[in-house]
Coordinates of N, CA and C and ligand atoms in Angstrom, one line a residue:
M23 N 7.8 9.3 -5.7 CA 6.8 8.4 -5.1 C 7.0 7.0 -5.3
K24 N 6.8 5.8 -4.2 CA 7.1 4.7 -4.3 C 5.8 3.9 -4.9
F25 N 6.4 2.5 -5.3 CA 5.0 1.7 -5.8 C 5.0 0.4 -4.8
F26 N 3.9 0.0 -3.8 CA 3.8 -1.0 -3.2 C 2.5 -1.5 -4.2
L27 N 3.0 -3.1 -4.2 CA 1.7 -3.7 -5.1 C 0.6 -4.2 -3.9
D28 N -0.6 -4.0 -4.4 CA -1.8 -4.3 -3.6 C -2.4 -5.4 -3.7
T29 N -2.1 -6.6 -2.9 CA -2.4 -7.8 -3.3 C -1.6 -9.1 -2.3
A30 N -2.2 -10.2 -2.5 CA -1.6 -11.2 -1.5 C -1.2 -12.4 -2.4
D31 N -1.7 -12.1 -3.8 CA -1.3 -13.3 -4.7 C 0.5 -13.7 -5.0
L32 N 0.8 -14.7 -4.5 CA 2.4 -14.9 -4.7 C 2.8 -14.6 -5.9
G33 N 2.0 -15.3 -7.0 CA 2.5 -15.0 -8.5 C 2.6 -13.7 -8.7
E34 N 1.5 -12.7 -8.6 CA 1.5 -11.5 -8.9 C 3.0 -10.7 -8.5
I35 N 3.1 -11.2 -6.8 CA 4.3 -10.4 -6.0 C 5.6 -10.7 -6.8
E36 N 5.6 -12.0 -7.2 CA 7.0 -12.7 -7.6 C 7.0 -12.0 -8.8
K37 N 6.1 -11.9 -9.7 CA 6.5 -11.2 -11.1 C 6.7 -9.8 -10.8
A38 N 6.1 -9.0 -10.2 CA 6.0 -7.5 -9.6 C 7.5 -7.3 -9.1
A39 N 7.8 -8.1 -8.3 CA 8.9 -8.1 -7.7 C 10.3 -8.0 -8.6
S40 N 10.0 -9.0 -9.7 CA 11.1 -8.8 -10.5 C 11.4 -7.7 -11.7
W41 N 10.5 -6.8 -11.7 CA 10.3 -5.5 -12.6 C 11.3 -4.5 -12.2
G42 N 11.8 -4.6 -10.9 CA 12.5 -3.9 -10.1 C 11.9 -2.4 -9.9
V43 N 10.9 -2.5 -9.8 CA 10.2 -1.1 -9.1 C 9.5 -1.4 -7.7
L44 N 9.4 -2.7 -7.3 CA 8.5 -3.0 -6.1 C 9.3 -2.5 -5.0
A45 N 8.6 -1.6 -4.1 CA 9.1 -1.3 -2.8 C 8.4 -1.5 -1.6
G46 N 7.0 -2.4 -2.0 CA 6.8 -3.0 -0.8 C 5.2 -4.1 -1.3
V47 N 4.8 -4.3 -0.6 CA 3.2 -4.9 -0.6 C 2.4 -4.6 0.5
T48 N 1.1 -4.5 0.1 CA 0.2 -4.5 1.6 C -1.0 -5.5 0.9
T49 N -1.4 -6.1 2.2 CA -2.6 -7.1 1.8 C -3.6 -6.6 2.8
N50 N -4.8 -7.2 2.5 CA -6.0 -6.9 3.5 C -6.8 -8.5 3.7
P51 N -7.7 -8.6 4.5 CA -8.2 -9.9 4.5 C -9.1 -10.3 3.4
T52 N -9.4 -9.3 2.7 CA -10.4 -9.4 1.3 C -9.0 -10.0 0.2
L53 N -8.2 -9.4 0.3 CA -7.2 -9.8 -0.8 C -6.4 -11.2 -0.3
Y54 N -6.4 -11.4 1.1 CA -6.1 -12.9 1.3 C -7.1 -14.2 0.9
A55 N -8.3 -13.7 1.2 CA -9.4 -14.6 1.2 C -9.4 -15.1 -0.4
R56 N -9.1 -13.8 -1.3 CA -9.0 -14.0 -2.9 C -8.1 -14.9 -3.5
T57 N -7.2 -15.2 -2.6 CA -5.9 -16.1 -3.0 C -6.5 -17.9 -2.6
G58 N -7.5 -17.6 -1.9 CA -8.1 -19.2 -1.7 C -7.4 -19.7 0.0
G59 N -6.6 -18.7 0.4 CA -5.9 -19.1 1.6 C -6.6 -19.3 3.0
K60 N -6.2 -20.3 3.7 CA -6.9 -20.9 4.9 C -6.3 -20.0 6.2
L61 N -7.2 -19.8 7.2 CA -6.7 -19.2 8.4 C -5.0 -19.7 8.8
A62 N -5.2 -21.2 8.8 CA -4.3 -21.7 9.5 C -2.9 -21.6 8.8
D63 N -3.0 -21.1 7.5 CA -1.8 -20.8 6.5 C -1.5 -19.3 6.3
F64 N -2.1 -18.7 7.0 CA -2.2 -16.9 7.2 C -0.6 -16.7 7.4
H65 N -0.2 -17.1 8.3 CA 1.1 -16.6 9.2 C 2.3 -17.0 7.9
N66 N 2.2 -18.0 7.4 CA 3.5 -18.6 6.7 C 3.1 -18.2 5.0
H67 N 2.1 -17.7 5.1 CA 1.7 -16.8 3.6 C 2.4 -15.7 3.5
I68 N 2.0 -14.6 4.9 CA 2.7 -13.5 5.2 C 4.5 -13.7 5.3
K69 N 4.7 -14.8 5.6 CA 6.5 -15.0 5.7 C 6.9 -15.0 4.3
R70 N 6.0 -15.8 3.5 CA 6.6 -15.9 2.1 C 6.7 -14.9 1.2
I71 N 5.3 -13.9 1.5 CA 5.9 -12.4 0.9 C 7.1 -11.8 1.3
C72 N 6.8 -11.9 2.6 CA 8.4 -11.2 3.3 C 9.7 -11.6 2.5
E73 N 9.4 -13.0 2.2 CA 11.2 -13.6 1.6 C 11.3 -12.8 0.4
I74 N 9.9 -12.6 -0.6 CA 10.0 -12.3 -1.9 C 10.2 -10.8 -1.9
V75 N 9.8 -10.3 -1.2 CA 10.0 -8.5 -1.2 C 10.7 -8.2 -0.2
D76 N 11.8 -7.6 -0.8 CA 12.7 -6.6 0.1 C 12.5 -5.0 0.4
G77 N 11.0 -4.9 1.4 CA 10.5 -3.8 1.5 C 9.5 -4.1 2.4
P78 N 8.8 -3.0 3.1 CA 7.6 -3.4 4.3 C 6.4 -4.0 3.2
V79 N 5.7 -5.0 4.2 CA 4.5 -5.9 3.8 C 3.5 -5.7 5.0
S80 N 2.5 -5.0 4.5 CA 1.3 -5.1 5.6 C 0.5 -6.2 5.4
A81 N 0.7 -6.5 6.8 CA -0.3 -7.6 7.2 C -1.5 -7.0 8.0
E82 N -2.9 -7.4 8.1 CA -3.9 -6.8 8.6 C -4.3 -7.6 10.0
S83 N -4.6 -6.7 10.9 CA -4.7 -7.5 12.5 C -6.5 -7.6 11.8
V84 N -7.3 -8.6 12.4 CA -8.8 -8.4 12.1 C -9.4 -8.2 13.7
A85 N -8.4 -7.9 14.6 CA -9.1 -8.1 16.0 C -9.7 -6.6 16.4
M86 N -10.8 -6.3 17.2 CA -11.5 -5.2 17.4 C -11.1 -4.4 18.7
T87 N -10.2 -5.0 19.6 CA -10.0 -4.3 20.8 C -8.5 -4.2 20.9
R88 N -8.5 -3.1 21.7 CA -7.0 -2.8 21.7 C -6.0 -4.1 22.0
D89 N -6.1 -4.5 23.2 CA -5.6 -5.8 23.6 C -5.5 -6.6 22.7
E90 N -6.2 -7.1 22.1 CA -6.2 -8.1 21.0 C -5.6 -7.5 19.7
I91 N -5.7 -6.5 19.4 CA -5.0 -5.8 18.3 C -3.6 -6.1 18.6
V92 N -3.3 -5.4 20.0 CA -1.7 -5.3 20.2 C -1.2 -6.8 20.2
R93 N -1.6 -7.8 20.6 CA -1.4 -9.4 20.6 C -1.1 -9.7 19.2
D94 N -2.3 -9.6 18.3 CA -2.4 -10.0 17.1 C -1.1 -9.4 16.4
A95 N -0.7 -8.1 16.7 CA 0.1 -7.3 15.8 C 1.9 -7.9 16.3
R96 N 1.9 -8.2 17.4 CA 3.2 -8.4 18.0 C 3.3 -9.9 17.4
E97 N 2.3 -10.4 17.1 CA 2.6 -11.8 16.5 C 2.8 -12.1 15.2
L98 N 2.3 -10.6 14.4 CA 2.3 -10.6 12.9 C 4.1 -10.0 13.0
A99 N 4.1 -9.1 13.7 CA 5.4 -8.4 13.7 C 6.6 -9.5 13.9
A100 N 6.3 -10.5 14.5 CA 7.4 -11.5 14.8 C 7.7 -12.4 13.9
L101 N 6.8 -12.3 12.5 CA 7.1 -13.4 11.5 C 8.2 -12.9 10.5
A102 N 8.5 -11.4 10.6 CA 9.9 -11.3 9.6 C 10.0 -9.9 10.0
P103 N 11.1 -9.4 9.9 CA 11.6 -8.0 10.2 C 11.0 -6.8 9.5
N104 N 10.4 -7.2 8.2 CA 9.9 -6.2 7.2 C 8.3 -6.1 7.6
V105 N 7.7 -6.8 8.3 CA 6.2 -6.7 8.6 C 5.8 -5.4 9.1
V106 N 4.8 -4.9 8.6 CA 4.2 -3.8 8.9 C 2.7 -4.3 9.5
V107 N 2.3 -3.8 10.3 CA 0.9 -4.4 10.9 C -0.3 -3.2 10.4
K108 N -1.2 -3.6 9.8 CA -2.3 -3.0 9.0 C -3.6 -2.7 10.2
I109 N -3.9 -1.8 10.6 CA -4.8 -1.7 11.5 C -5.8 -0.7 11.4
P110 N -7.1 -1.1 11.3 CA -8.5 0.0 11.0 C -8.4 1.2 11.6
T111 N -8.7 2.2 11.1 CA -9.0 3.7 11.9 C -10.1 3.9 12.5
M112 N -9.9 3.5 13.9 CA -11.3 3.2 15.0 C -10.6 3.6 16.3
I113 N -11.2 3.8 17.3 CA -10.8 4.1 18.3 C -9.9 3.3 18.9
E114 N -10.1 1.9 19.0 CA -9.4 0.6 19.6 C -8.0 0.7 18.8
G115 N -8.2 1.1 17.7 CA -6.9 1.1 16.5 C -6.0 1.9 16.8
L116 N -6.3 3.3 17.1 CA -5.6 4.4 17.4 C -4.7 3.9 19.0
A117 N -5.5 3.2 19.9 CA -5.1 3.0 21.2 C -3.9 1.9 21.1
A118 N -4.1 1.0 20.4 CA -3.4 -0.1 19.5 C -2.1 0.3 19.2
T119 N -2.4 1.3 18.2 CA -1.3 1.9 17.3 C -0.2 2.6 18.2
R120 N -0.6 3.1 19.3 CA -0.1 4.3 20.4 C 1.1 3.1 20.9
T121 N 0.4 2.2 21.4 CA 1.4 1.2 22.2 C 2.4 0.3 21.4
L122 N 1.9 0.1 20.1 CA 2.7 -0.5 19.3 C 4.0 0.3 18.5
A123 N 3.7 1.8 18.4 CA 4.8 2.8 18.1 C 5.6 2.5 19.3
K124 N 5.3 2.6 20.5 CA 6.4 2.6 21.6 C 7.2 1.7 21.5
E125 N 6.5 0.7 21.2 CA 7.5 -0.9 21.2 C 8.2 -0.8 19.7
G126 N 8.4 0.1 18.9 CA 9.0 0.1 17.6 C 8.1 -0.7 16.5
I127 N 7.0 -1.2 16.6 CA 6.2 -1.9 15.4 C 5.6 -0.9 14.7
P128 N 6.2 -1.1 13.6 CA 5.5 -0.1 12.3 C 3.8 -0.8 12.0
V129 N 2.8 0.4 12.1 CA 1.9 0.1 11.9 C 1.3 1.1 10.5
N130 N 0.4 0.5 9.4 CA -0.2 1.2 8.7 C -1.7 0.8 9.1
M131 N -2.0 2.4 9.1 CA -3.3 3.0 9.8 C -4.4 2.8 8.6
T132 N -4.9 1.6 8.4 CA -5.7 1.7 6.9 C -7.5 2.0 7.1
L133 N -8.2 2.1 5.9 CA -9.3 2.4 6.0 C -9.5 3.9 6.5
C134 N -8.9 4.7 5.9 CA -8.5 6.2 6.4 C -9.4 6.7 5.0
F135 N -10.5 7.7 5.4 CA -11.0 8.6 4.4 C -11.1 9.8 4.7
T136 N -10.6 10.5 6.0 CA -10.7 11.7 6.3 C -9.6 12.3 6.6
V137 N -9.6 13.9 6.7 CA -8.3 14.3 7.7 C -8.1 14.2 8.9
P138 N -9.2 14.6 9.4 CA -9.1 14.2 11.3 C -8.7 12.5 11.3
Q139 N -9.3 11.5 10.7 CA -9.0 10.2 10.8 C -7.3 10.5 10.7
A140 N -6.8 11.2 9.6 CA -5.2 10.9 9.3 C -4.4 11.3 10.4
I141 N -5.0 12.6 10.8 CA -4.4 13.3 11.7 C -4.2 12.5 12.8
M142 N -5.3 12.0 13.3 CA -5.4 11.2 14.5 C -4.4 10.0 14.5
A143 N -4.3 9.3 13.3 CA -3.5 8.2 13.1 C -1.6 8.6 13.0
A144 N -1.8 9.8 12.6 CA -0.2 10.1 12.8 C 0.1 10.6 14.5
R145 N -0.8 11.2 14.8 CA -0.6 11.4 16.3 C -0.6 10.1 16.9
A146 N -1.2 9.3 16.7 CA -1.2 7.9 17.8 C 0.4 7.2 17.2
G147 N 0.9 7.6 16.3 CA 2.3 7.2 16.2 C 2.3 6.0 14.7
A148 N 1.4 6.1 14.1 CA 1.4 5.2 12.6 C 2.4 5.6 11.9
R149 N 3.0 4.6 11.4 CA 4.3 4.6 10.4 C 3.6 5.3 8.8
Y150 N 2.4 4.7 8.6 CA 1.9 4.7 7.6 C 0.4 5.3 7.5
I151 N 0.0 5.9 6.7 CA -1.2 6.2 6.7 C -2.1 5.9 5.3
S152 N -3.1 5.1 5.4 CA -3.6 4.7 4.0 C -4.9 5.4 3.8
P153 N -5.0 6.3 3.1 CA -6.3 7.2 2.7 C -6.8 6.5 1.5
F154 N -8.1 6.0 1.3 CA -8.7 5.5 0.1 C -9.1 6.3 -0.7
V155 N -8.8 5.8 -2.1 CA -9.4 7.0 -3.3 C -10.4 6.2 -3.9
G156 N -10.3 5.1 -4.3 CA -11.2 4.4 -5.3 C -12.8 4.1 -4.7
R157 N -12.6 4.0 -3.4 CA -14.0 3.8 -2.5 C -14.9 5.1 -2.6
F158 N -13.8 6.2 -2.5 CA -14.8 7.5 -2.5 C -15.7 7.3 -4.1
D159 N -14.7 7.3 -5.0 CA -15.3 7.4 -6.1 C -16.6 6.4 -6.6
D160 N -16.6 5.1 -5.7 CA -17.5 3.9 -5.7 C -18.9 4.8 -5.5
I161 N -18.8 5.8 -4.3 CA -19.9 6.2 -3.8 C -20.3 7.6 -4.3
S162 N -19.7 8.1 -5.9 CA -19.7 9.2 -6.5 C -19.1 10.6 -5.9
E163 N -18.2 10.3 -5.1 CA -17.2 11.3 -4.4 C -15.9 11.2 -5.2
D164 N -15.4 12.3 -5.0 CA -14.1 12.6 -5.8 C -12.7 12.0 -4.8
G165 N -12.2 10.5 -5.0 CA -11.7 10.1 -4.1 C -10.0 10.9 -4.2
L166 N -9.8 11.1 -5.3 CA -8.5 12.2 -5.4 C -8.2 13.5 -4.6
E167 N -9.4 14.1 -4.7 CA -9.7 15.4 -3.8 C -9.5 15.3 -2.5
Q168 N -10.0 14.1 -2.1 CA -10.2 13.5 -0.5 C -8.4 13.6 -0.4
L169 N -7.9 12.6 -1.0 CA -6.5 12.2 -1.1 C -5.7 13.5 -0.8
S170 N -6.0 14.3 -1.5 CA -5.1 15.7 -1.9 C -5.1 16.3 -0.7
Q171 N -6.6 16.3 0.1 CA -6.7 16.9 1.6 C -6.0 16.4 2.5
V172 N -5.6 14.9 2.5 CA -5.0 14.4 3.6 C -3.5 14.3 3.4
V173 N -2.9 14.6 2.2 CA -1.4 15.0 1.7 C -1.4 16.5 2.2
A174 N -2.1 17.4 1.9 CA -1.7 18.7 2.5 C -1.9 18.8 3.8
A175 N -2.9 18.1 4.5 CA -2.8 18.4 6.1 C -1.6 17.7 6.6
I176 N -1.3 16.5 6.4 CA -0.2 15.9 7.0 C 1.2 16.5 6.8
N177 N 1.2 17.3 5.6 CA 2.5 17.7 5.1 C 2.5 19.5 6.0
N178 N 1.5 19.5 6.7 CA 1.4 21.0 7.2 C 2.1 21.1 8.7
Y179 N 2.0 19.7 9.0 CA 3.0 19.2 10.4 C 4.1 18.5 10.8
N180 N 5.0 18.6 11.8 CA 6.0 17.6 11.8 C 5.8 16.7 12.5
F181 N 5.4 15.4 12.4 CA 5.1 14.2 13.0 C 6.2 13.6 13.7
S182 N 7.6 14.1 13.7 CA 9.0 13.7 13.9 C 8.6 12.7 15.2
E183 N 8.2 13.7 16.2 CA 8.1 13.2 17.7 C 7.7 12.1 18.2
N184 N 6.7 11.7 17.0 CA 6.3 10.3 17.3 C 6.5 9.3 16.2
T185 N 7.7 9.1 15.8 CA 8.2 8.3 14.4 C 8.7 6.8 15.1
V186 N 8.5 6.0 14.1 CA 8.7 4.6 14.4 C 9.9 4.4 13.9
R187 N 11.2 3.8 14.5 CA 12.5 3.6 14.4 C 12.9 4.6 13.8
G188 N 12.6 6.0 14.2 CA 13.7 7.0 13.5 C 12.6 7.2 12.0
E189 N 11.7 6.8 11.6 CA 11.2 7.0 10.3 C 9.9 8.0 10.2
Q190 N 9.9 8.9 9.4 CA 8.9 9.8 9.4 C 7.5 9.2 8.8
V191 N 6.5 9.2 9.2 CA 5.0 9.1 8.9 C 5.0 9.2 7.4
E192 N 4.5 8.1 6.3 CA 4.5 8.0 4.9 C 3.0 7.9 5.1
I193 N 2.8 8.8 3.6 CA 0.9 8.5 3.3 C 1.0 7.5 1.9
I194 N 0.3 6.6 2.4 CA 0.2 5.4 0.9 C -1.3 5.7 0.5
A195 N -1.2 5.8 -0.9 CA -2.7 6.5 -1.6 C -2.9 4.9 -2.0
A196 N -4.2 4.6 -1.4 CA -4.5 3.0 -1.4 C -6.2 3.2 -2.0
S197 N -6.7 1.9 -2.5 CA -7.5 1.9 -3.2 C -7.6 2.6 -4.5
V198 N -6.4 2.0 -5.1 CA -5.9 3.0 -6.4 C -6.4 2.1 -7.6
R199 N -7.1 2.8 -8.6 CA -7.9 1.7 -9.8 C -7.5 1.8 -10.9
S200 N -6.5 3.0 -11.2 CA -6.4 3.5 -12.7 C -4.8 4.0 -12.3
A201 N -4.2 3.9 -13.8 CA -3.0 5.0 -13.9 C -3.4 6.4 -13.7
H202 N -4.5 6.9 -14.1 CA -4.7 8.5 -13.5 C -4.5 8.6 -11.7
H203 N -5.2 7.5 -11.1 CA -5.0 7.7 -9.7 C -4.0 8.1 -9.4
V204 N -2.7 7.0 -10.2 CA -1.4 7.0 -9.8 C -0.8 8.5 -10.4
T205 N -1.2 8.9 -11.0 CA -0.3 10.3 -11.7 C -0.7 11.2 -10.6
Q206 N -2.1 11.5 -10.3 CA -2.4 12.3 -9.4 C -2.0 12.2 -7.9
A207 N -1.9 11.0 -7.5 CA -1.2 10.9 -6.2 C 0.0 11.0 -6.3
A208 N 0.8 10.9 -7.6 CA 2.3 11.6 -7.7 C 2.4 13.2 -7.7
L209 N 1.4 13.6 -8.5 CA 1.7 15.0 -8.5 C 1.2 15.8 -7.2
M210 N 0.4 15.0 -6.4 CA 0.0 15.8 -5.4 C 1.0 15.5 -4.2
G211 N 2.1 14.4 -4.1 CA 2.8 14.3 -3.3 C 2.7 13.3 -2.4
A212 N 1.8 12.4 -2.7 CA 1.6 11.2 -1.8 C 3.0 10.1 -1.7
D213 N 3.7 9.7 -0.7 CA 4.5 9.4 -0.6 C 4.8 7.7 -1.5
I214 N 3.8 7.1 -1.3 CA 3.6 5.5 -2.0 C 1.9 5.4 -2.6
A215 N 2.2 4.9 -3.5 CA 0.7 4.2 -4.0 C 0.5 2.9 -4.2
T216 N -0.1 2.1 -3.3 CA -0.4 0.7 -3.4 C -1.1 0.3 -4.6
V217 N -0.6 -0.5 -5.5 CA -1.5 -0.4 -6.7 C -1.7 -2.0 -7.1
P218 N -2.9 -2.1 -7.2 CA -3.5 -3.5 -8.0 C -2.2 -4.1 -9.2
F219 N -2.2 -5.4 -9.4 CA -1.3 -6.1 -10.1 C -1.6 -5.5 -11.5
G220 N -2.7 -5.7 -11.8 CA -3.2 -5.2 -13.1 C -3.2 -4.0 -13.5
T221 N -3.3 -3.1 -12.8 CA -3.3 -1.6 -12.8 C -1.7 -1.1 -12.6
L222 N -0.6 -1.9 -12.2 CA 0.8 -1.4 -11.9 C 1.1 -1.9 -13.3
K223 N 0.5 -2.9 -14.0 CA 1.0 -3.2 -15.4 C 0.4 -1.9 -16.4
K224 N -0.8 -1.7 -16.3 CA -1.4 -0.6 -17.3 C -0.3 0.5 -17.1
C225 N 0.0 0.8 -15.8 CA 1.0 2.1 -15.5 C 2.3 1.9 -16.3
V226 N 2.6 0.8 -16.9 CA 4.0 0.8 -17.9 C 3.9 1.2 -19.2
Q227 N 2.5 0.7 -19.6 CA 1.9 0.5 -20.9 C 1.5 2.3 -21.4
H228 N 1.6 2.4 -22.8 CA 1.2 3.7 -23.6 C 0.8 3.3 -24.9
P229 N 0.1 3.5 -25.6 CA -0.2 3.1 -27.0 C 0.8 3.9 -27.8
L230 N 1.5 4.9 -27.6 CA 2.5 5.7 -28.3 C 3.9 4.9 -28.2
T231 N 3.9 4.2 -27.0 CA 5.2 3.4 -26.7 C 5.0 1.9 -27.7
D232 N 4.0 1.7 -27.7 CA 3.6 0.3 -28.5 C 4.0 0.5 -29.9
R233 N 3.2 1.9 -30.4 CA 3.5 2.4 -31.8 C 5.0 2.4 -32.1
G234 N 5.6 3.3 -31.2 CA 7.2 3.4 -31.3 C 8.0 2.2 -31.3
L235 N 7.8 1.5 -30.7 CA 8.4 0.1 -30.4 C 8.2 -0.5 -32.0
D236 N 6.8 -1.0 -32.4 CA 6.5 -1.4 -33.5 C 7.5 -1.0 -34.6
A237 N 7.6 0.6 -34.8 CA 8.2 1.1 -36.0 C 9.5 0.9 -35.8
F238 N 10.3 0.8 -34.7 CA 11.6 0.6 -34.4 C 11.9 -0.8 -35.1
M239 N 11.0 -1.7 -34.4 CA 11.5 -3.0 -35.1 C 11.1 -3.2 -36.4
K240 N 10.3 -3.1 -37.0 CA 10.0 -2.8 -38.5 C 11.5 -2.1 -39.4
D241 N 11.9 -1.0 -38.9 CA 12.9 -0.2 -39.5 C 14.2 -1.1 -39.1
W242 N 14.2 -1.7 -38.0 CA 15.6 -2.4 -37.6 C 15.3 -3.8 -38.8
E243 N 14.6 -4.2 -39.3 CA 14.4 -5.4 -40.1 C 14.8 -4.8 -41.5
K244 N 14.4 -3.8 -41.9 CA 15.0 -3.2 -43.1 C 16.6 -3.2 -42.7
V245 N 17.0 -2.6 -41.8 CA 18.7 -2.6 -41.8 C 19.0 -4.0 -41.9
Q246 N 18.4 -5.1 -41.2 CA 18.8 -6.4 -41.2 C 18.9 -6.7 -43.1
N247 N 18.1 -6.4 -43.6 CA 17.5 -6.9 -44.7 C 18.4 -6.0 -45.9
A248 N 19.1 -5.1 -45.5 CA 19.6 -4.1 -46.3 C 21.0 -4.7 -47.1
Ligands
G3P328 O1 -5.3 -2.7 0.7 C1 -6.4 -1.4 0.8 C2 -7.3 -0.9 -0.5 O2 -6.3 -0.5 -1.5 C3 -8.2 -1.7 -1.0 O3 -8.4 -1.5 -2.4 O4 -10.1 -1.5 -4.3 O5 -10.5 -2.8 -2.6 O6 -10.7 -0.2 -2.5 P1 -10.0 -1.6 -3.1

């Protein structure tokens, strides 16, 4: 499984990129709003992320009709070679994805919650599909169970006939809120987990690692003083 960072915060992206495990970034309108960014700066902000990260960077279209989404997507894709256009799972989004896939513009189909939505996204030619986990948990449903159904269903079929740039569709576990989500996403075979900065940091940590490190340091001090 690959790790993407789910943020638009440049500081977080720079830090995580320096750790050597970051394979991409996903942003959305909420994450960009959280940075305090203005509409006029949005394209430059995405360009900046694309310079920092050597991997796919999802930038979301907020258009609602297929023609507007396609126009928006072409502009976003022109910003950098590693831009992936994020498009919500809806009829207009599917239609736009079909057009964009034929042009070789990679799409990350977002706000995906069900197996039929995921299969339709793949059939339309999405390069990435983002089933959400945490938002199911928010409404007292089992987000991991929903993710496992999407992973199993997509893996039942060969979507190679509608790949973008010869690459197969990949599932991004999104709306990830904990290391437990990451563990389970990896065990069920999700290709990617997109993880907020704080959660990614927690994924590196374990109390036994801290305790072991502490013991090694203390014992090494004894060696130095012997
Ligand atoms: O980027 C989409 C998704 O990961 C958002 O997560 O935590 O807002 O449900 P969340």
